[in-house]
Amino acid sequence: MTTLERTTVDELLDRVERIRPIIEEHAAWGEANRRIAPEVFQAVRDAGLLRIWLPAAFGGHELHPAGAYRLLERISEIDGAVGWNLNQHAAVTVLATWLQQQGLEEVFSNPDSGFAGVFWPAGAAIEVPGGFRVTANVRFASNSQFAEWFLVPAIVHENGAPRIDPQTGGPDFLATIIHMSEGAIQDSWHTMGMRATASNDVLVDDVFVPAQRAVRVFAPRETPAAVSGPLYRLAPWPGVQAHATVPLGIARAMVNRLVNLAATKVPNFYETTLRDRPVAQFQAAEARAAVDAASAYLASTASNAFNALASGRALTMDEKCAMQLAAANAAEATIRATSLVHQAAGTSGMREGAGFEKLYRDASSIVQHAAVQTNRFESAGRVMFGLEPDWFAFQL
Amino acid sequence: MTTVERTPLVDELLAKVEEIRPVIERNRDWNEEHRRLADEVYDAMINAGLFRMTAPNAFGGFEMHPSDIMRVYFSVAKIDIAAGWNLNIGASGAHTLATFPAAGGEEIYATGPDLIAAGSLNPPAKATRVEGGWRVSGRLPFASGCQRAAWLGALCIATNESGVERDPTTGRPLLLFVFMPRSEARVIETWNTMGMRGTGSHDIEFDSVFVPHLRVRIESKETAPAFAGPLYRTPGFVIIGQAVPVLAAAERAADELVSLAATKVPGLSRSKLAEHETAQHHMGKARTFIEAAKSFMYDTLNDGYDHAAAGEPASLALEKRAQMAARFLAEAGTTAMDLVFEAAGTTGFMQSHGFERCFRDVHSLAQHTGHAPGRYASVGKVEFGIRSDTPALSALHAE
């Protein structure tokens, strides 16, 4: 990481601190209404945070992944839902750099546009003159309420059946980007945790996508100069790993709250404060070690891969595997840390308003995301054993 | 181990639980929403005879074997954890009354064996001596079922003009346990929690309530004649009963995973969840923890009951084992729950499925002081020969 980039990250971290009161003020509203308050999104936008992974050529910050992780983790520490939606936005901006020059110019014309979308499951596309018509039911579409652009995966169909791409031998898999207004957001997000992310289903019904906003993901393609930096050659890994920053931020918030609680809480049937109890000391320390270690692992694997690309060589499977392990490990560390904190907090861990139960619900929900979930240990294990990968990030 | 234990009566009661299952099930969401157990569920459990399981024979109760009582607690809690918990709390008044003056039990059971009690221990209320008894004032949290209970119990600390009254022999503050009719106390609705929402574990508050001596227990270990049976001297009956719903909810979630695995095709996968070896591992491990905890529980209760029935006095070894069993039920329940939750993937946190409520319930109840992780250290203290920190274990510490 260069000095200049560190400065950008530090400056953005300062801006996060400046909007912290707005985020905190609206957190309860977001939880109750199952979406982020518009004021919060506006503050995030005004702070320039939507630009973290936008190409510098289009006015973006094009941050080193490890710097972006710090930022996303900090925001998630303040509010997991805000961190999550920003991370989803940022991950999609990285995927959008797969477009060719014309498409890039269109979707990045305003560097403060919001992005949403998913990589899976794929809908269906039909090739028509000038582009495609796409139909999909997109699940878990976080940030869709604020986005201008929406990434929809689709497999090209011919005569009602998936088309095989002769170049790759696999399904003809497209990433398409539509105007968010062309999708219909459903009210389907009823969950235990991460309620404010509004990760609703979005119905996309026979929407025309011009060819410049569609890309054959698994096929070879040209890299426009604007998006030739190592960050974009690292895609999709920055996005995959960024998912892990949110559980880590939430876990860190829980550890910090335990430190505050321990100073004042006298547990039932005890005469001393929680902080005087060695078991609580052990639990707090082990939790913090788990979070800090996972955070460092994430940053170091990303930096290694980034440096490899910056030096002009391609990534090895081992480097990809390390990035996936670090992402899954972050979820595992979150489960461990939040469980320790929850136990140490005792009944304060379950009372609403005591500061722990929402974080625990959020953390326990977000670790189920496909990018970081246990199944990704399986995916990495397959790669370690030299088997065919089952996870798209290894296949790119 | 073991004597007669599974009697025809428990099979009858388990069949009754099946009969009232529809009533319990149809109130689950109501309980959750209203943060208390519906009266209809209480009524069904009373009519099924469930509150008599712990009541002494002398008062028309069933005075059943503790393992059989746990079987019924388990089956109810698996249908609805709030119902199982409130049954358990309501019925465990019998064990508290066992060491009260004989007339206290007689008064409280005068209306019949279907006693529903509620109460709390911490922080203790204040009690002052008055003619014929005590006056008590205080506010206590976690009084599960307090809106329905007939009697409320409260731990109190004796006070006089010069402050806390101390036991002349030990020098420790004098503690009393008292029972008062529910009408003497106010319920303050504070029960806003992650899980166990249907239990109505609100605060109770009472001000200068008179309690006659017969409803006051002062550090007594004397057992009233009606409570002379081994049920009331089985080590760990109460703390084990309080951990049972943790395991029951985990088993409910494990059963739901079996159903889910048969149909769900996880994202990015082409095969059903049931065919994923990691899911198989999680399923197998969860089931093993649940079954191991049940075996430990029944073995501990059978053993403790046999010793009590043989007239043997309480022992530190048996009390320690009972504490281990209570904690292990919670440990096994949370471990199994976490494995199931992880295997369920994103279905785990969707409100359209049952996993998330089980998760919230399991992780809330597992914090109960009777079986919280800190109880491992309570056991460890005994292992190291140090006076432990639970009432049962510290009472038996040999200097």
Short mmCIF file of C-alpha atoms in Angstrom, two decimals, chain B:
data_model
loop_
_atom_site.label_atom_id
_atom_site.label_comp_id
_atom_site.label_asym_id
_atom_site.label_seq_id
_atom_site.Cartn_x
_atom_site.Cartn_y
_atom_site.Cartn_z
CA MET B 1 -28.39 -46.87 38.46
CA THR B 2 -31.62 -47.59 38.17
CA THR B 3 -34.94 -48.47 39.72
CA VAL B 4 -38.46 -48.31 38.49
CA GLU B 5 -38.57 -45.24 36.52
CA ARG B 6 -40.75 -45.33 33.47
CA THR B 7 -44.19 -45.86 34.99
CA PRO B 8 -47.46 -46.26 33.10
CA LEU B 9 -48.35 -42.77 34.37
CA VAL B 10 -45.67 -41.07 32.29
CA ASP B 11 -46.91 -42.78 29.15
CA GLU B 12 -50.40 -41.58 29.96
CA LEU B 13 -49.15 -38.04 30.46
CA LEU B 14 -47.08 -38.11 27.27
CA ALA B 15 -50.23 -39.21 25.45
CA LYS B 16 -52.06 -36.27 27.02
CA VAL B 17 -49.33 -33.94 25.80
CA GLU B 18 -50.05 -35.23 22.29
CA GLU B 19 -53.75 -34.55 22.84
CA ILE B 20 -53.11 -30.93 23.79
CA ARG B 21 -50.43 -30.41 21.14
CA PRO B 22 -52.83 -28.51 18.84
CA VAL B 23 -53.65 -26.07 21.65
CA ILE B 24 -49.98 -25.47 22.41
CA GLU B 25 -49.07 -25.11 18.75
CA ARG B 26 -51.80 -22.69 17.84
CA ASN B 27 -50.71 -20.34 20.63
CA ARG B 28 -47.00 -20.26 19.81
CA ASP B 29 -47.21 -17.07 17.77
CA TRP B 30 -49.64 -15.46 20.20
CA ASN B 31 -47.25 -16.14 23.09
CA GLU B 32 -44.34 -14.73 21.12
CA GLU B 33 -46.25 -11.60 20.20
CA HIS B 34 -47.81 -10.96 23.62
CA ARG B 35 -44.69 -11.92 25.55
CA ARG B 36 -46.53 -14.25 27.88
CA LEU B 37 -47.97 -17.76 27.83
CA ALA B 38 -51.64 -17.87 26.81
CA ASP B 39 -54.11 -18.86 29.51
CA GLU B 40 -55.52 -21.44 27.12
CA VAL B 41 -52.19 -23.25 27.19
CA TYR B 42 -52.01 -23.12 30.98
CA ASP B 43 -55.56 -24.47 31.17
CA ALA B 44 -54.79 -27.32 28.79
CA MET B 45 -51.69 -28.27 30.78
CA ILE B 46 -53.62 -28.13 34.06
CA ASN B 47 -56.41 -30.30 32.66
CA ALA B 48 -53.84 -32.76 31.38
CA GLY B 49 -52.54 -33.08 34.95
CA LEU B 50 -49.09 -31.74 34.12
CA PHE B 51 -48.81 -29.38 37.08
CA ARG B 52 -49.44 -32.27 39.48
CA MET B 53 -46.33 -34.17 38.42
CA THR B 54 -44.22 -32.54 41.12
CA ALA B 55 -46.95 -32.19 43.77
CA PRO B 56 -46.74 -34.47 46.81
CA ASN B 57 -48.98 -37.55 47.00
CA ALA B 58 -50.13 -36.20 50.33
CA PHE B 59 -51.78 -33.26 48.53
CA GLY B 60 -53.22 -35.29 45.68
CA GLY B 61 -50.17 -34.90 43.41
CA PHE B 62 -48.45 -37.54 41.30
CA GLU B 63 -45.01 -37.11 42.96
CA MET B 64 -43.44 -38.77 39.92
CA HIS B 65 -39.95 -40.00 39.28
CA PRO B 66 -37.77 -37.03 38.28
CA SER B 67 -36.71 -38.66 35.01
CA ASP B 68 -40.35 -39.11 34.04
CA ILE B 69 -41.07 -35.49 34.86
CA MET B 70 -38.21 -34.46 32.58
CA ARG B 71 -39.66 -36.57 29.76
CA VAL B 72 -42.87 -34.58 29.98
CA TYR B 73 -41.05 -31.22 30.31
CA PHE B 74 -39.05 -32.16 27.24
CA SER B 75 -42.02 -33.13 25.11
CA VAL B 76 -43.91 -29.93 25.98
CA ALA B 77 -40.86 -27.70 25.46
CA LYS B 78 -40.24 -29.28 22.09
CA ILE B 79 -43.70 -28.17 20.96
CA ASP B 80 -43.29 -24.71 22.47
CA ILE B 81 -40.37 -23.72 24.62
CA ALA B 82 -42.41 -21.08 26.48
CA ALA B 83 -45.01 -23.67 27.47
CA GLY B 84 -42.31 -26.11 28.57
CA TRP B 85 -40.46 -23.48 30.54
CA ASN B 86 -43.51 -22.08 32.28
CA LEU B 87 -44.73 -25.58 33.13
CA ASN B 88 -41.37 -26.31 34.66
CA ILE B 89 -41.19 -23.03 36.60
CA GLY B 90 -44.80 -23.24 37.70
CA ALA B 91 -44.44 -26.82 38.90
CA SER B 92 -41.09 -26.41 40.61
CA GLY B 93 -42.80 -24.47 43.42
CA ALA B 94 -43.16 -27.90 45.02
CA HIS B 95 -39.42 -28.21 45.51
CA THR B 96 -39.19 -24.77 47.07
CA LEU B 97 -42.07 -25.51 49.43
CA ALA B 98 -40.48 -28.78 50.52
CA THR B 99 -38.34 -27.00 53.09
CA PHE B 100 -41.04 -24.58 54.26
CA PRO B 101 -42.97 -24.99 57.50
CA ALA B 102 -45.45 -27.84 57.04
CA ALA B 103 -48.39 -25.48 57.40
CA GLY B 104 -47.09 -23.39 54.48
CA GLY B 105 -47.33 -26.29 52.05
CA GLU B 106 -50.73 -27.18 53.44
CA GLU B 107 -52.04 -23.67 52.88
CA ILE B 108 -50.66 -23.33 49.39
CA TYR B 109 -51.87 -26.77 48.29
CA ALA B 110 -55.25 -26.30 50.01
CA THR B 111 -56.92 -25.52 46.69
CA GLY B 112 -55.59 -28.66 45.03
CA PRO B 113 -52.44 -30.14 43.56
CA ASP B 114 -52.27 -27.98 40.43
CA LEU B 115 -49.99 -25.35 41.92
CA ILE B 116 -48.62 -22.73 39.55
CA ALA B 117 -45.85 -20.75 41.20
CA ALA B 118 -43.60 -18.00 39.90
CA GLY B 119 -40.83 -16.04 41.49
CA SER B 120 -37.33 -14.75 41.46
CA LEU B 121 -34.16 -14.77 43.51
CA ASN B 122 -32.10 -11.81 42.54
CA PRO B 123 -31.70 -9.10 43.61
CA PRO B 124 -33.26 -10.08 46.94
CA ALA B 125 -36.18 -8.07 48.32
CA LYS B 126 -35.99 -6.56 51.81
CA ALA B 127 -37.77 -8.16 54.76
CA THR B 128 -38.35 -6.77 58.24
CA ARG B 129 -39.67 -8.60 61.27
CA VAL B 130 -43.22 -7.79 62.39
CA GLU B 131 -45.72 -9.43 64.71
CA GLY B 132 -46.55 -12.89 63.31
CA GLY B 133 -44.22 -12.76 60.36
CA TRP B 134 -42.40 -10.40 58.03
CA ARG B 135 -43.06 -7.39 55.84
CA VAL B 136 -41.40 -7.58 52.43
CA SER B 137 -40.70 -4.97 49.74
CA GLY B 138 -38.79 -5.21 46.51
CA ARG B 139 -38.68 -5.52 42.76
CA LEU B 140 -37.35 -8.68 41.16
CA PRO B 141 -36.79 -9.47 37.47
CA PHE B 142 -37.27 -12.75 35.54
CA ALA B 143 -40.50 -13.87 37.21
CA SER B 144 -41.58 -16.24 34.43
CA GLY B 145 -45.31 -16.83 34.35
CA CYS B 146 -46.03 -14.14 36.96
CA GLN B 147 -49.20 -13.01 35.19
CA ARG B 148 -50.79 -16.41 35.68
CA ALA B 149 -49.19 -17.88 38.80
CA ALA B 150 -51.32 -18.27 41.92
CA TRP B 151 -48.34 -17.73 44.22
CA LEU B 152 -45.22 -15.65 43.88
CA GLY B 153 -42.00 -16.58 45.59
CA ALA B 154 -39.21 -14.16 46.37
CA LEU B 155 -35.84 -14.32 47.99
CA CYS B 156 -35.43 -11.65 50.67
CA ILE B 157 -32.67 -10.30 52.79
CA ALA B 158 -33.54 -9.59 56.43
CA THR B 159 -33.07 -5.96 57.49
CA ASN B 160 -33.55 -4.05 60.73
CA GLU B 161 -32.87 -0.52 62.02
CA SER B 162 -29.13 -1.08 61.83
CA GLY B 163 -29.14 -2.45 58.30
CA VAL B 164 -28.71 -6.04 57.19
CA GLU B 165 -29.54 -8.66 59.80
CA ARG B 166 -26.92 -11.38 60.07
CA ASP B 167 -27.11 -15.02 60.96
CA PRO B 168 -25.59 -15.18 64.48
CA THR B 169 -23.74 -18.43 63.75
CA THR B 170 -22.33 -17.82 60.27
CA GLY B 171 -22.19 -14.00 60.27
CA ARG B 172 -23.64 -14.00 56.75
CA PRO B 173 -26.69 -11.91 55.79
CA LEU B 174 -29.89 -13.66 56.80
CA LEU B 175 -31.79 -14.80 53.70
CA LEU B 176 -35.43 -15.81 53.60
CA PHE B 177 -37.66 -17.19 50.90
CA VAL B 178 -41.29 -16.11 51.05
CA PHE B 179 -44.50 -16.89 49.18
CA MET B 180 -47.32 -14.40 48.68
CA PRO B 181 -50.54 -14.57 46.67
CA ARG B 182 -50.11 -13.08 43.22
CA SER B 183 -52.62 -10.35 44.04
CA GLU B 184 -50.15 -8.85 46.54
CA ALA B 185 -47.67 -7.90 43.81
CA ARG B 186 -47.65 -5.79 40.67
CA VAL B 187 -46.32 -7.01 37.37
CA ILE B 188 -44.11 -4.54 35.51
CA GLU B 189 -43.84 -5.49 31.86
CA THR B 190 -40.14 -5.48 31.11
CA TRP B 191 -39.81 -8.69 29.13
CA ASN B 192 -38.34 -7.46 25.83
CA THR B 193 -35.82 -10.03 24.76
CA MET B 194 -34.17 -11.82 21.89
CA GLY B 195 -35.80 -15.14 22.74
CA MET B 196 -38.00 -16.94 25.27
CA ARG B 197 -40.45 -14.14 24.57
CA GLY B 198 -43.56 -16.17 25.33
CA THR B 199 -42.60 -16.81 28.94
CA GLY B 200 -43.76 -13.49 30.41
CA SER B 201 -40.68 -13.26 32.59
CA HIS B 202 -41.52 -9.73 33.70
CA ASP B 203 -40.50 -7.92 36.87
CA ILE B 204 -42.65 -8.25 39.98
CA GLU B 205 -42.86 -5.49 42.56
CA PHE B 206 -44.39 -5.52 46.02
CA ASP B 207 -44.42 -2.99 48.79
CA SER B 208 -44.66 -3.75 52.49
CA VAL B 209 -46.53 -7.02 51.99
CA PHE B 210 -47.18 -9.03 55.16
CA VAL B 211 -46.06 -12.67 55.01
CA PRO B 212 -46.93 -14.95 57.95
CA HIS B 213 -44.24 -17.23 59.34
CA LEU B 214 -45.77 -20.31 57.75
CA ARG B 215 -44.93 -18.91 54.30
CA VAL B 216 -41.36 -18.00 55.21
CA ARG B 217 -38.33 -20.22 54.97
CA ILE B 218 -35.20 -19.10 56.78
CA GLU B 219 -32.13 -21.05 55.71
CA SER B 220 -33.90 -24.28 56.55
CA LYS B 221 -32.93 -27.66 55.22
CA GLU B 222 -35.66 -29.41 57.21
CA THR B 223 -38.14 -31.16 54.96
CA ALA B 224 -41.84 -30.99 55.76
CA PRO B 225 -43.44 -34.45 56.17
CA ALA B 226 -45.51 -34.22 53.00
CA PHE B 227 -42.28 -33.73 51.07
CA ALA B 228 -40.32 -36.62 52.56
CA GLY B 229 -40.22 -38.57 49.26
CA PRO B 230 -37.00 -38.91 47.22
CA LEU B 231 -38.31 -36.59 44.49
CA TYR B 232 -37.71 -33.62 46.77
CA ARG B 233 -34.20 -34.67 47.64
CA THR B 234 -32.99 -35.64 44.16
CA PRO B 235 -29.90 -33.51 43.51
CA GLY B 236 -30.22 -31.04 40.67
CA PHE B 237 -33.91 -31.59 39.97
CA VAL B 238 -34.59 -27.88 39.58
CA ILE B 239 -31.47 -26.83 37.67
CA ILE B 240 -31.67 -29.83 35.34
CA GLY B 241 -35.35 -29.11 34.69
CA GLN B 242 -34.44 -25.53 33.80
CA ALA B 243 -31.92 -26.70 31.19
CA VAL B 244 -34.22 -29.27 29.56
CA PRO B 245 -36.02 -26.75 27.30
CA VAL B 246 -32.67 -25.69 25.80
CA LEU B 247 -32.14 -29.22 24.58
CA ALA B 248 -35.76 -29.66 23.53
CA ALA B 249 -35.66 -26.59 21.29
CA ALA B 250 -32.38 -27.78 19.77
CA GLU B 251 -33.99 -31.15 19.03
CA ARG B 252 -36.93 -29.39 17.42
CA ALA B 253 -34.49 -27.54 15.14
CA ALA B 254 -32.59 -30.77 14.38
CA ASP B 255 -35.84 -32.45 13.31
CA GLU B 256 -36.62 -29.47 11.10
CA LEU B 257 -33.19 -29.81 9.48
CA VAL B 258 -34.06 -33.40 8.57
CA SER B 259 -37.13 -32.11 6.72
CA LEU B 260 -35.29 -29.23 5.11
CA ALA B 261 -32.38 -31.37 3.91
CA ALA B 262 -34.73 -33.59 1.95
CA THR B 263 -35.92 -30.72 -0.23
CA LYS B 264 -33.49 -27.78 -0.12
CA VAL B 265 -30.96 -27.43 -2.90
CA PRO B 266 -28.50 -24.88 -1.54
CA GLY B 267 -27.45 -21.95 -3.71
CA LEU B 268 -24.50 -22.79 -6.03
CA SER B 269 -25.18 -26.49 -5.52
CA ARG B 270 -26.81 -29.05 -7.74
CA SER B 271 -27.63 -31.60 -5.05
CA LYS B 272 -29.96 -31.62 -2.10
CA LEU B 273 -28.66 -30.56 1.29
CA ALA B 274 -29.09 -34.14 2.53
CA GLU B 275 -26.40 -35.24 0.09
CA HIS B 276 -23.82 -32.73 1.35
CA GLU B 277 -21.32 -34.42 3.57
CA THR B 278 -20.77 -31.31 5.69
CA ALA B 279 -24.50 -31.13 6.37
CA GLN B 280 -24.45 -34.84 7.20
CA HIS B 281 -21.59 -34.21 9.62
CA HIS B 282 -23.43 -31.34 11.29
CA MET B 283 -26.62 -33.39 11.53
CA GLY B 284 -24.85 -36.39 13.00
CA LYS B 285 -22.89 -34.35 15.49
CA ALA B 286 -25.96 -32.39 16.61
CA ARG B 287 -27.93 -35.58 17.19
CA THR B 288 -25.05 -37.14 19.10
CA PHE B 289 -24.76 -34.17 21.48
CA ILE B 290 -28.51 -34.18 22.09
CA GLU B 291 -28.61 -37.90 22.84
CA ALA B 292 -25.49 -37.77 25.01
CA ALA B 293 -26.98 -34.97 27.10
CA LYS B 294 -30.23 -36.89 27.56
CA SER B 295 -28.35 -39.99 28.68
CA PHE B 296 -26.27 -37.96 31.12
CA MET B 297 -29.41 -36.31 32.47
CA TYR B 298 -31.39 -39.50 33.01
CA ASP B 299 -28.42 -41.33 34.46
CA THR B 300 -27.75 -38.48 36.91
CA LEU B 301 -31.37 -38.19 38.00
CA ASN B 302 -31.86 -41.93 38.34
CA ASP B 303 -28.73 -42.22 40.41
CA GLY B 304 -29.61 -39.26 42.61
CA TYR B 305 -33.15 -40.50 43.08
CA ASP B 306 -31.94 -43.97 44.08
CA HIS B 307 -29.59 -42.51 46.66
CA ALA B 308 -32.36 -40.33 48.07
CA ALA B 309 -34.77 -43.27 48.11
CA ALA B 310 -32.22 -45.31 50.02
CA GLY B 311 -32.21 -42.60 52.67
CA GLU B 312 -28.68 -41.44 51.99
CA PRO B 313 -27.87 -37.81 52.81
CA ALA B 314 -27.02 -35.26 50.14
CA SER B 315 -23.43 -35.56 48.90
CA LEU B 316 -21.11 -33.12 47.22
CA ALA B 317 -20.27 -35.72 44.57
CA LEU B 318 -23.90 -36.12 43.50
CA GLU B 319 -24.64 -32.39 43.63
CA LYS B 320 -21.55 -31.73 41.55
CA ARG B 321 -22.63 -34.29 38.98
CA ALA B 322 -26.09 -32.74 38.86
CA GLN B 323 -24.53 -29.34 38.17
CA MET B 324 -22.42 -30.89 35.42
CA ALA B 325 -25.51 -32.47 33.87
CA ALA B 326 -27.44 -29.17 33.96
CA ARG B 327 -24.60 -27.28 32.30
CA PHE B 328 -24.02 -30.04 29.76
CA LEU B 329 -27.67 -29.97 28.72
CA ALA B 330 -27.22 -26.29 27.86
CA GLU B 331 -23.85 -26.86 26.21
CA ALA B 332 -25.18 -29.71 24.11
CA GLY B 333 -28.27 -27.71 23.24
CA THR B 334 -26.32 -24.67 22.04
CA THR B 335 -23.75 -26.80 20.21
CA ALA B 336 -26.44 -28.78 18.41
CA MET B 337 -28.40 -25.61 17.66
CA ASP B 338 -25.37 -23.88 16.15
CA LEU B 339 -24.57 -26.89 13.96
CA VAL B 340 -28.15 -27.12 12.73
CA PHE B 341 -28.32 -23.38 12.13
CA GLU B 342 -25.12 -23.42 10.15
CA ALA B 343 -26.25 -26.36 8.03
CA ALA B 344 -29.58 -24.65 7.31
CA GLY B 345 -27.73 -21.82 5.55
CA THR B 346 -29.76 -18.71 4.81
CA THR B 347 -32.96 -20.62 5.58
CA GLY B 348 -31.73 -20.50 9.17
CA PHE B 349 -32.41 -16.82 9.63
CA MET B 350 -35.63 -16.53 7.63
CA GLN B 351 -38.75 -15.98 9.69
CA SER B 352 -40.63 -18.20 7.25
CA HIS B 353 -38.92 -21.19 8.91
CA GLY B 354 -38.61 -22.32 12.50
CA PHE B 355 -34.85 -22.32 12.93
CA GLU B 356 -34.45 -18.67 13.84
CA ARG B 357 -36.89 -18.82 16.74
CA CYS B 358 -35.23 -21.95 18.10
CA PHE B 359 -31.88 -20.18 17.77
CA ARG B 360 -33.10 -17.12 19.68
CA ASP B 361 -34.76 -19.25 22.34
CA VAL B 362 -31.82 -21.61 22.82
CA HIS B 363 -29.31 -18.79 23.08
CA SER B 364 -31.47 -16.85 25.50
CA LEU B 365 -32.31 -19.67 27.89
CA ALA B 366 -28.73 -20.96 27.82
CA GLN B 367 -27.82 -17.76 29.73
CA HIS B 368 -29.84 -18.84 32.79
CA THR B 369 -27.67 -18.77 35.86
CA GLY B 370 -28.47 -22.40 36.78
CA HIS B 371 -26.68 -23.70 33.70
CA ALA B 372 -24.72 -20.75 32.27
CA PRO B 373 -21.10 -21.33 31.19
CA GLY B 374 -19.94 -20.00 34.56
CA ARG B 375 -21.22 -23.20 36.13
CA TYR B 376 -18.25 -25.05 34.71
CA ALA B 377 -16.11 -23.00 37.08
CA SER B 378 -18.53 -23.90 39.90
CA VAL B 379 -17.79 -27.55 39.19
CA GLY B 380 -14.08 -26.83 38.81
CA LYS B 381 -14.00 -25.20 42.23
CA VAL B 382 -15.33 -28.41 43.75
CA GLU B 383 -12.74 -30.41 41.82
CA PHE B 384 -10.00 -28.20 43.28
CA GLY B 385 -11.40 -28.43 46.79
CA ILE B 386 -12.49 -24.78 46.91
CA ARG B 387 -15.87 -23.65 48.27
CA SER B 388 -18.09 -23.33 45.24
CA ASP B 389 -20.49 -20.54 44.33
CA THR B 390 -23.89 -22.19 43.95
CA PRO B 391 -26.20 -22.69 46.94
CA ALA B 392 -26.25 -26.49 46.58
CA LEU B 393 -22.50 -26.86 46.19
CA SER B 394 -21.39 -24.31 48.78
CA ALA B 395 -23.73 -25.79 51.41
CA LEU B 396 -21.94 -29.13 51.19
CA HIS B 397 -18.41 -27.78 51.18
CA ALA B 398 -16.25 -29.49 53.79
CA GLU B 399 -13.78 -27.14 55.44
#
